[in-house]
C-alpha positions as a Markdown table, in Angstrom:
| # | Residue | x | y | z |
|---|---|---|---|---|
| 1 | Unk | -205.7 | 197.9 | 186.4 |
| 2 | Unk | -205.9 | 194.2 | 187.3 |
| 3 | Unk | -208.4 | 192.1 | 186.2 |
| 4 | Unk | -211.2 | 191.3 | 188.7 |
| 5 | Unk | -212.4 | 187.8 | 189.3 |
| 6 | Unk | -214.2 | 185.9 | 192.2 |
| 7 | Unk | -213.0 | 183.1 | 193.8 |
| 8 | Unk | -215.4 | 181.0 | 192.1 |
| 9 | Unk | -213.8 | 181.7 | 188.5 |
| 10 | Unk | -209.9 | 181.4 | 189.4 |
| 11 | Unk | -210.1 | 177.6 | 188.3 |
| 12 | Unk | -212.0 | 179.1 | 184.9 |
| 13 | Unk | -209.5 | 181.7 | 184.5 |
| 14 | Unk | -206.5 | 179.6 | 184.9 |
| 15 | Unk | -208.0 | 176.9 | 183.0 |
| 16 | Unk | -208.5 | 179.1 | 180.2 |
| 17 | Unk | -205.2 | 180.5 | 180.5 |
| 18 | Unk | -203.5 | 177.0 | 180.4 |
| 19 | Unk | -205.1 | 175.8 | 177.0 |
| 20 | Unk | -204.8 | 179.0 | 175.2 |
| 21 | Unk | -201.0 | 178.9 | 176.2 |
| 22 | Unk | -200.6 | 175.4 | 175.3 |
| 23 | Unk | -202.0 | 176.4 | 172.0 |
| 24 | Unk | -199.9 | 179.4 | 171.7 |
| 25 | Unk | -197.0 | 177.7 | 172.1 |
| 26 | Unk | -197.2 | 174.9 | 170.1 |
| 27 | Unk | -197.8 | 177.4 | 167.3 |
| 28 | Unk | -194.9 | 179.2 | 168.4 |
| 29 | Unk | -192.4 | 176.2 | 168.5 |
| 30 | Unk | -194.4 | 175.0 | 164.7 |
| 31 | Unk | -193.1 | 178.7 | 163.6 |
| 32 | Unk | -189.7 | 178.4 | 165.0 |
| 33 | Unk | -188.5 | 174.5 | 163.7 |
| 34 | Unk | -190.3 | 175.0 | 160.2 |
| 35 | Unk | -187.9 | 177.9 | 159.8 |
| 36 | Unk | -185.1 | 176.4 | 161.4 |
| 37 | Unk | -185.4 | 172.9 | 158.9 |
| 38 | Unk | -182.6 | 172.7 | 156.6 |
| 39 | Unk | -184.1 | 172.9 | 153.0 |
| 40 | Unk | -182.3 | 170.6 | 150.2 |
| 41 | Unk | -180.7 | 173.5 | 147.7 |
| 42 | Unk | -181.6 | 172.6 | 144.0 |
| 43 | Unk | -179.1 | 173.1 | 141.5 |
| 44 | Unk | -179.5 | 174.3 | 138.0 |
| 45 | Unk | -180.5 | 171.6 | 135.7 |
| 46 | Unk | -181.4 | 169.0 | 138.8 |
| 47 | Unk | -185.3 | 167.6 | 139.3 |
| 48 | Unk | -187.4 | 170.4 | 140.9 |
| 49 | Unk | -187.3 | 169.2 | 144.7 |
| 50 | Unk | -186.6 | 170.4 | 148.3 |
| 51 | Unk | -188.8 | 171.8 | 151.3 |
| 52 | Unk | -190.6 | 168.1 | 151.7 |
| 53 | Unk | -189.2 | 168.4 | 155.1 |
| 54 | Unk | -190.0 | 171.8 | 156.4 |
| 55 | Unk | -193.3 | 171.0 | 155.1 |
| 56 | Unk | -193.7 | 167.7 | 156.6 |
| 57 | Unk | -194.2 | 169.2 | 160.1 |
| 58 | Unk | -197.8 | 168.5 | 161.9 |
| 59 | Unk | -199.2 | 170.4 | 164.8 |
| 60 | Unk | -201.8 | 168.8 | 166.8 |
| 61 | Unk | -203.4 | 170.9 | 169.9 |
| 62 | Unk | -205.3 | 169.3 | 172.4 |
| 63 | Unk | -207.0 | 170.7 | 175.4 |
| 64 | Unk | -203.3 | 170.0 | 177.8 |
| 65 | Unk | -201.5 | 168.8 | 175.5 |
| 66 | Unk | -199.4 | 169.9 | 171.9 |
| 67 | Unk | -197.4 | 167.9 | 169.6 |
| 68 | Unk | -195.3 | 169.3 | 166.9 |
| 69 | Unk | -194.1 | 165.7 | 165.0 |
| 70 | Unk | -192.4 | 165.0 | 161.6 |
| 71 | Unk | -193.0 | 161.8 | 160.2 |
| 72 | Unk | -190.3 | 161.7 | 157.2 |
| 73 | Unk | -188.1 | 158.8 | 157.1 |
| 74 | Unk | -185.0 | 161.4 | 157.3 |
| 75 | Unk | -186.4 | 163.9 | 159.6 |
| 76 | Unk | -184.7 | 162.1 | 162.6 |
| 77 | Unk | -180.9 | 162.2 | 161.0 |
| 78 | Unk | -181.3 | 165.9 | 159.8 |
| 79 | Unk | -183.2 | 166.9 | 162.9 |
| 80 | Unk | -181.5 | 165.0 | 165.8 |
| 81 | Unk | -178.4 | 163.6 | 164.1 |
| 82 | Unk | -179.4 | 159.9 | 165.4 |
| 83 | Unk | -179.6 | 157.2 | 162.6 |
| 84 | Unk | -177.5 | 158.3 | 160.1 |
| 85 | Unk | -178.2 | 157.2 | 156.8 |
| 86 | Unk | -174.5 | 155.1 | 155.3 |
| 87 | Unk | -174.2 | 157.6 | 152.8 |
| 88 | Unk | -173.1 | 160.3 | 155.6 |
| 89 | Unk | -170.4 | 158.1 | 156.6 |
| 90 | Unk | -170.9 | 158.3 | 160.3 |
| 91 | Unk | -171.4 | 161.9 | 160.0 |
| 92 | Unk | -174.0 | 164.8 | 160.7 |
| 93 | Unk | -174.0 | 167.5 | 158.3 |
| 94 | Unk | -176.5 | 169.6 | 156.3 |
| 95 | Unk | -175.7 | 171.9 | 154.2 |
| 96 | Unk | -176.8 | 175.1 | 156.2 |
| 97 | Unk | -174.8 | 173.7 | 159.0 |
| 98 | Unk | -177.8 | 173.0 | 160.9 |
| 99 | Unk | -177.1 | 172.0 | 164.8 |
| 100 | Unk | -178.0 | 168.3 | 165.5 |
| 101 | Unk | -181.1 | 168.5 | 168.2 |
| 102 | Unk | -182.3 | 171.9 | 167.0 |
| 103 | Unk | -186.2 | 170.8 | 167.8 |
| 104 | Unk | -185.3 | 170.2 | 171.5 |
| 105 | Unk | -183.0 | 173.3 | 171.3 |
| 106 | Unk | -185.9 | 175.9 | 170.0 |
| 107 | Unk | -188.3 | 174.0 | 173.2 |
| 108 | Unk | -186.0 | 175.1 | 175.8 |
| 109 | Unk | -186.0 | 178.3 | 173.7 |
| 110 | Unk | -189.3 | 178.6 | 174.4 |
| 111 | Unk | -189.5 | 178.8 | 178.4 |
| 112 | Unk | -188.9 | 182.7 | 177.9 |
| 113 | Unk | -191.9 | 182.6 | 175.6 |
| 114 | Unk | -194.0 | 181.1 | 177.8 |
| 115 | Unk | -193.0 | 183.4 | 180.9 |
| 116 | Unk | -193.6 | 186.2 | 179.3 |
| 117 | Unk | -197.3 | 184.8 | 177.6 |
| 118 | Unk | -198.4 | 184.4 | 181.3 |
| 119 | Unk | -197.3 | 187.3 | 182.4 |
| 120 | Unk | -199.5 | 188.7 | 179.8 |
| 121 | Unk | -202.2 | 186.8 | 180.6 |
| 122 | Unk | -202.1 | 187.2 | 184.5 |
């Protein structure tokens, strides 16, 4: 059965439903690139390192508005593929053959996510 409301709660409703979906799906995108982020493999008998970049990832939700940001000095060459540090010759390459842009990539992903969230919610 639908959900009854009176005319003088649809802006309430729909209100409520936009910030809970905001939130939702800025969780939902933190989720998705943290496991997507290439993590440095350690070798045997090399410092104890790797995962500073999955980890860096921050998720700030505001009322309208989410951010999902990564403030590492390499996030932007292992994320987007811009900026390329000298050492990778003009190249983009991780080792788990990550695809360059794979933060924007997992947003558009996302639309479906959000379809289906206010479906629920409707």
């Amino acid at each position: 059965m639908a959900r009854q409301i009176r005319v003088d709660q649809i802006d309430d409703f729909f209100e409520e439903l936009v910030v809970d979906l905001v939130a939702a799906t800025t969780l939902e995108w933190t989720k998705r690139v943290k496991k997507a982020t290439p993590v440095r493999i350690v070798y045997k008998g090399e410092p104890k390192g790797g995962g500073q970049l999955r980890a860096a990832w921050q998720t700030k939700i505001e009322k309208f508005k989410g951010e999902v940001t990564n403030n590492l000095v390499y996030a932007e060459p292992v994320c987007y593929g811009v900026n390329l540090p000298p050492s990778w010759g003009g190249v983009y390459r991780t080792r788990q053959n990550t695809v360059a842009g794979f933060p924007e990539l997992i947003g558009k992903e996302l639309e479906q996510y959000v379809i289906k969230q206010l479906r629920r919610g409707i």
